[in-house]
PDB file of C-alpha atoms in Angstrom:
ATOM      1  CA  MET A   1     -13.072-120.835  -4.400  1.00  0.00           C
ATOM      2  CA  SER A   2     -12.672-120.814  -0.609  1.00  0.00           C
ATOM      3  CA  PHE A   3     -15.177-119.382   1.860  1.00  0.00           C
ATOM      4  CA  ARG A   4     -12.716-116.592   2.698  1.00  0.00           C
ATOM      5  CA  ASN A   5     -12.424-115.563  -0.964  1.00  0.00           C
ATOM      6  CA  ILE A   6     -16.192-115.652  -1.416  1.00  0.00           C
ATOM      7  CA  SER A   7     -16.804-113.525   1.697  1.00  0.00           C
ATOM      8  CA  ARG A   8     -14.102-111.032   0.650  1.00  0.00           C
ATOM      9  CA  ARG A   9     -15.716-110.744  -2.795  1.00  0.00           C
ATOM     10  CA  LEU A  10     -19.158-110.149  -1.251  1.00  0.00           C
ATOM     11  CA  LEU A  11     -17.760-107.425   1.022  1.00  0.00           C
ATOM     12  CA  GLN A  12     -16.180-105.689  -1.974  1.00  0.00           C
ATOM     13  CA  MET A  13     -19.514-105.753  -3.806  1.00  0.00           C
ATOM     14  CA  VAL A  14     -21.377-104.303  -0.809  1.00  0.00           C
ATOM     15  CA  ALA A  15     -18.699-101.638  -0.301  1.00  0.00           C
ATOM     16  CA  ASN A  16     -19.350-100.394  -3.832  1.00  0.00           C
ATOM     17  CA  LEU A  17     -23.008 -99.726  -2.932  1.00  0.00           C
ATOM     18  CA  ARG A  18     -22.193 -97.126  -0.269  1.00  0.00           C
ATOM     19  CA  ALA A  19     -24.101 -93.838  -0.329  1.00  0.00           C
ATOM     20  CA  HIS A  20     -20.898 -91.740  -0.074  1.00  0.00           C
ATOM     21  CA  GLU A  21     -17.675 -92.286  -1.972  1.00  0.00           C
ATOM     22  CA  ARG A  22     -14.721 -93.101   0.272  1.00  0.00           C
ATOM     23  CA  HIS A  23     -11.221 -91.757  -0.193  1.00  0.00           C
ATOM     24  CA  PRO A  24      -7.941 -92.922   1.347  1.00  0.00           C
ATOM     25  CA  LEU A  25      -6.850 -90.670   4.193  1.00  0.00           C
ATOM     26  CA  VAL A  26      -3.508 -90.606   5.998  1.00  0.00           C
ATOM     27  CA  GLY A  27      -2.898 -88.944   9.329  1.00  0.00           C
ATOM     28  CA  THR A  28      -3.409 -89.137  13.057  1.00  0.00           C
ATOM     29  CA  ALA A  29      -6.924 -88.876  14.451  1.00  0.00           C
ATOM     30  CA  GLU A  30      -7.611 -87.509  17.914  1.00  0.00           C
ATOM     31  CA  ILE A  31     -10.706 -89.101  19.431  1.00  0.00           C
ATOM     32  CA  TRP A  32     -12.370 -87.742  22.594  1.00  0.00           C
ATOM     33  CA  TRP A  33     -15.449 -88.854  24.565  1.00  0.00           C
ATOM     34  CA  VAL A  34     -16.914 -88.804  28.074  1.00  0.00           C
ATOM     35  CA  GLU A  35     -16.534 -91.988  30.121  1.00  0.00           C
ATOM     36  CA  ARG A  36     -18.141 -92.144  33.600  1.00  0.00           C
ATOM     37  CA  GLY A  37     -18.171 -88.353  33.845  1.00  0.00           C
ATOM     38  CA  GLU A  38     -14.485 -88.037  32.876  1.00  0.00           C
ATOM     39  CA  LEU A  39     -12.942 -86.933  29.586  1.00  0.00           C
ATOM     40  CA  ALA A  40     -11.278 -89.886  27.829  1.00  0.00           C
ATOM     41  CA  GLY A  41      -9.331 -89.949  24.612  1.00  0.00           C
ATOM     42  CA  THR A  42      -7.077 -91.906  22.329  1.00  0.00           C
ATOM     43  CA  LEU A  43      -5.184 -91.581  19.075  1.00  0.00           C
ATOM     44  CA  GLY A  44      -5.884 -93.507  15.918  1.00  0.00           C
ATOM     45  CA  TYR A  45      -4.780 -93.530  12.309  1.00  0.00           C
ATOM     46  CA  TYR A  46      -7.145 -92.562   9.516  1.00  0.00           C
ATOM     47  CA  ARG A  47      -7.842 -95.261   6.973  1.00  0.00           C
ATOM     48  CA  ASP A  48     -10.473 -93.668   4.743  1.00  0.00           C
ATOM     49  CA  ALA A  49     -13.039 -90.878   4.766  1.00  0.00           C
ATOM     50  CA  SER A  50     -16.203 -89.663   3.097  1.00  0.00           C
ATOM     51  CA  ASN A  51     -18.476 -86.672   3.623  1.00  0.00           C
ATOM     52  CA  ALA A  52     -20.512 -88.832   6.022  1.00  0.00           C
ATOM     53  CA  GLY A  53     -17.751 -90.301   8.209  1.00  0.00           C
ATOM     54  CA  VAL A  54     -14.286 -91.774   8.643  1.00  0.00           C
ATOM     55  CA  GLY A  55     -12.662 -95.146   9.154  1.00  0.00           C
ATOM     56  CA  VAL A  56      -9.903 -95.250  11.758  1.00  0.00           C
ATOM     57  CA  LEU A  57      -7.446 -97.891  12.983  1.00  0.00           C
ATOM     58  CA  CYS A  58      -7.153 -97.662  16.751  1.00  0.00           C
ATOM     59  CA  GLY A  59      -5.273 -99.570  19.464  1.00  0.00           C
ATOM     60  CA  GLU A  60      -8.300 -99.817  21.744  1.00  0.00           C
ATOM     61  CA  PRO A  61     -11.970-100.560  21.110  1.00  0.00           C
ATOM     62  CA  ILE A  62     -14.650 -97.886  21.432  1.00  0.00           C
ATOM     63  CA  PRO A  63     -18.188 -99.200  21.975  1.00  0.00           C
ATOM     64  CA  CYS A  64     -20.763 -98.929  19.188  1.00  0.00           C
ATOM     65  CA  GLY A  65     -23.156 -96.044  19.738  1.00  0.00           C
ATOM     66  CA  LYS A  66     -20.590 -93.985  21.699  1.00  0.00           C
ATOM     67  CA  SER A  67     -20.727 -90.279  20.866  1.00  0.00           C
ATOM     68  CA  VAL A  68     -17.250 -88.843  20.249  1.00  0.00           C
ATOM     69  CA  PHE A  69     -15.386 -85.853  18.879  1.00  0.00           C
ATOM     70  CA  ILE A  70     -12.845 -86.753  16.206  1.00  0.00           C
ATOM     71  CA  GLY A  71     -10.372 -84.837  14.091  1.00  0.00           C
ATOM     72  CA  PRO A  72      -7.377 -82.582  14.325  1.00  0.00           C
ATOM     73  CA  VAL A  73      -7.364 -79.873  16.978  1.00  0.00           C
ATOM     74  CA  GLY A  74      -9.463 -76.930  15.849  1.00  0.00           C
ATOM     75  CA  ARG A  75     -11.391 -79.031  13.332  1.00  0.00           C
ATOM     76  CA  MET A  76     -13.104 -81.559  15.603  1.00  0.00           C
ATOM     77  CA  ARG A  77     -16.352 -83.086  14.358  1.00  0.00           C
ATOM     78  CA  GLN A  78     -18.988 -84.807  16.450  1.00  0.00           C
ATOM     79  CA  ALA A  79     -19.535 -88.417  15.403  1.00  0.00           C
ATOM     80  CA  VAL A  80     -20.971 -91.708  16.623  1.00  0.00           C
ATOM     81  CA  VAL A  81     -19.264 -95.118  16.520  1.00  0.00           C
ATOM     82  CA  ARG A  82     -21.112 -97.299  13.985  1.00  0.00           C
ATOM     83  CA  HIS A  83     -18.841-100.342  14.120  1.00  0.00           C
ATOM     84  CA  CYS A  84     -15.739-101.532  15.946  1.00  0.00           C
ATOM     85  CA  ARG A  85     -14.103-104.681  14.590  1.00  0.00           C
ATOM     86  CA  PRO A  86     -10.832-106.398  15.465  1.00  0.00           C
ATOM     87  CA  ALA A  87      -8.266-106.121  12.666  1.00  0.00           C
ATOM     88  CA  ASP A  88      -5.065-108.010  13.512  1.00  0.00           C
ATOM     89  CA  THR A  89      -3.634-106.225  16.568  1.00  0.00           C
ATOM     90  CA  VAL A  90      -5.815-103.094  16.279  1.00  0.00           C
ATOM     91  CA  PHE A  91      -9.481-102.214  15.822  1.00  0.00           C
ATOM     92  CA  HIS A  92     -11.091-100.833  12.678  1.00  0.00           C
ATOM     93  CA  ILE A  93     -13.648 -98.290  13.868  1.00  0.00           C
ATOM     94  CA  GLY A  94     -16.239 -96.646  11.658  1.00  0.00           C
ATOM     95  CA  PHE A  95     -17.425 -93.195  12.733  1.00  0.00           C
ATOM     96  CA  GLU A  96     -20.490 -91.489  11.263  1.00  0.00           C
ATOM     97  CA  PHE A  97     -20.535 -87.701  11.500  1.00  0.00           C
ATOM     98  CA  MET A  98     -23.539 -86.267  13.338  1.00  0.00           C
ATOM     99  CA  ASN A  99     -23.767 -83.460  10.742  1.00  0.00           C
ATOM    100  CA  PRO A 100     -22.410 -84.697   7.412  1.00  0.00           C
ATOM    101  CA  ALA A 101     -20.391 -82.202   5.431  1.00  0.00           C
ATOM    102  CA  PRO A 102     -21.847 -80.495   2.373  1.00  0.00           C
ATOM    103  CA  ALA A 103     -20.274 -81.044  -1.027  1.00  0.00           C
ATOM    104  CA  LYS A 104     -16.766 -80.058   0.150  1.00  0.00           C
ATOM    105  CA  LEU A 105     -14.858 -82.992   1.603  1.00  0.00           C
ATOM    106  CA  VAL A 106     -14.259 -82.609   5.326  1.00  0.00           C
ATOM    107  CA  TRP A 107     -10.525 -83.321   5.351  1.00  0.00           C
ATOM    108  CA  GLN A 108      -9.593 -80.863   2.601  1.00  0.00           C
ATOM    109  CA  MET A 109      -8.399 -77.405   3.546  1.00  0.00           C
ATOM    110  CA  ASP A 110     -10.054 -74.492   1.838  1.00  0.00           C
ATOM    111  CA  GLU A 111      -7.992 -72.088  -0.229  1.00  0.00           C
ATOM    112  CA  LEU A 112      -7.728 -69.404   2.466  1.00  0.00           C
ATOM    113  CA  GLU A 113      -6.485 -71.831   5.157  1.00  0.00           C
ATOM    114  CA  LEU A 114      -3.927 -73.231   2.740  1.00  0.00           C
ATOM    115  CA  ALA A 115      -2.683 -69.756   1.852  1.00  0.00           C
ATOM    116  CA  MET A 116      -2.342 -68.866   5.551  1.00  0.00           C
ATOM    117  CA  ASP A 117      -0.334 -72.046   6.220  1.00  0.00           C
ATOM    118  CA  VAL A 118       2.181 -71.235   3.489  1.00  0.00           C
ATOM    119  CA  GLY A 119       2.317 -67.540   4.256  1.00  0.00           C
ATOM    120  CA  THR A 120       0.741 -66.317   1.028  1.00  0.00           C
ATOM    121  CA  THR A 121      -0.649 -62.808   1.068  1.00  0.00           C
ATOM    122  CA  TRP A 122      -3.513 -61.596  -1.101  1.00  0.00           C
TER     123      TRP A 122
END
């Protein structure tokens, strides 16, 4: 077994020990932060999410420890960058929410919002 296979296997084992279950997530993430007194932002693509944070693929690195706002407009959450690793031509960035969500998963719409989007009346 090669070193690469062994390290991949170890990472899979550690990933299974996470405190919060992760779920695949598809969509565009807006990420905003303050850089030298100016508002800066970028777009990324969600990779996975849990009640405690999200993983995003992004075209530019964001430094670890940077406080950001992430999410779709109107549903932004404050988070901090926990890791930023190169992944081929992009960066895999892990964001931890400052206030983790309760039992309801953060990316799911509640019943009322869903009904409003489809035009359902009660």
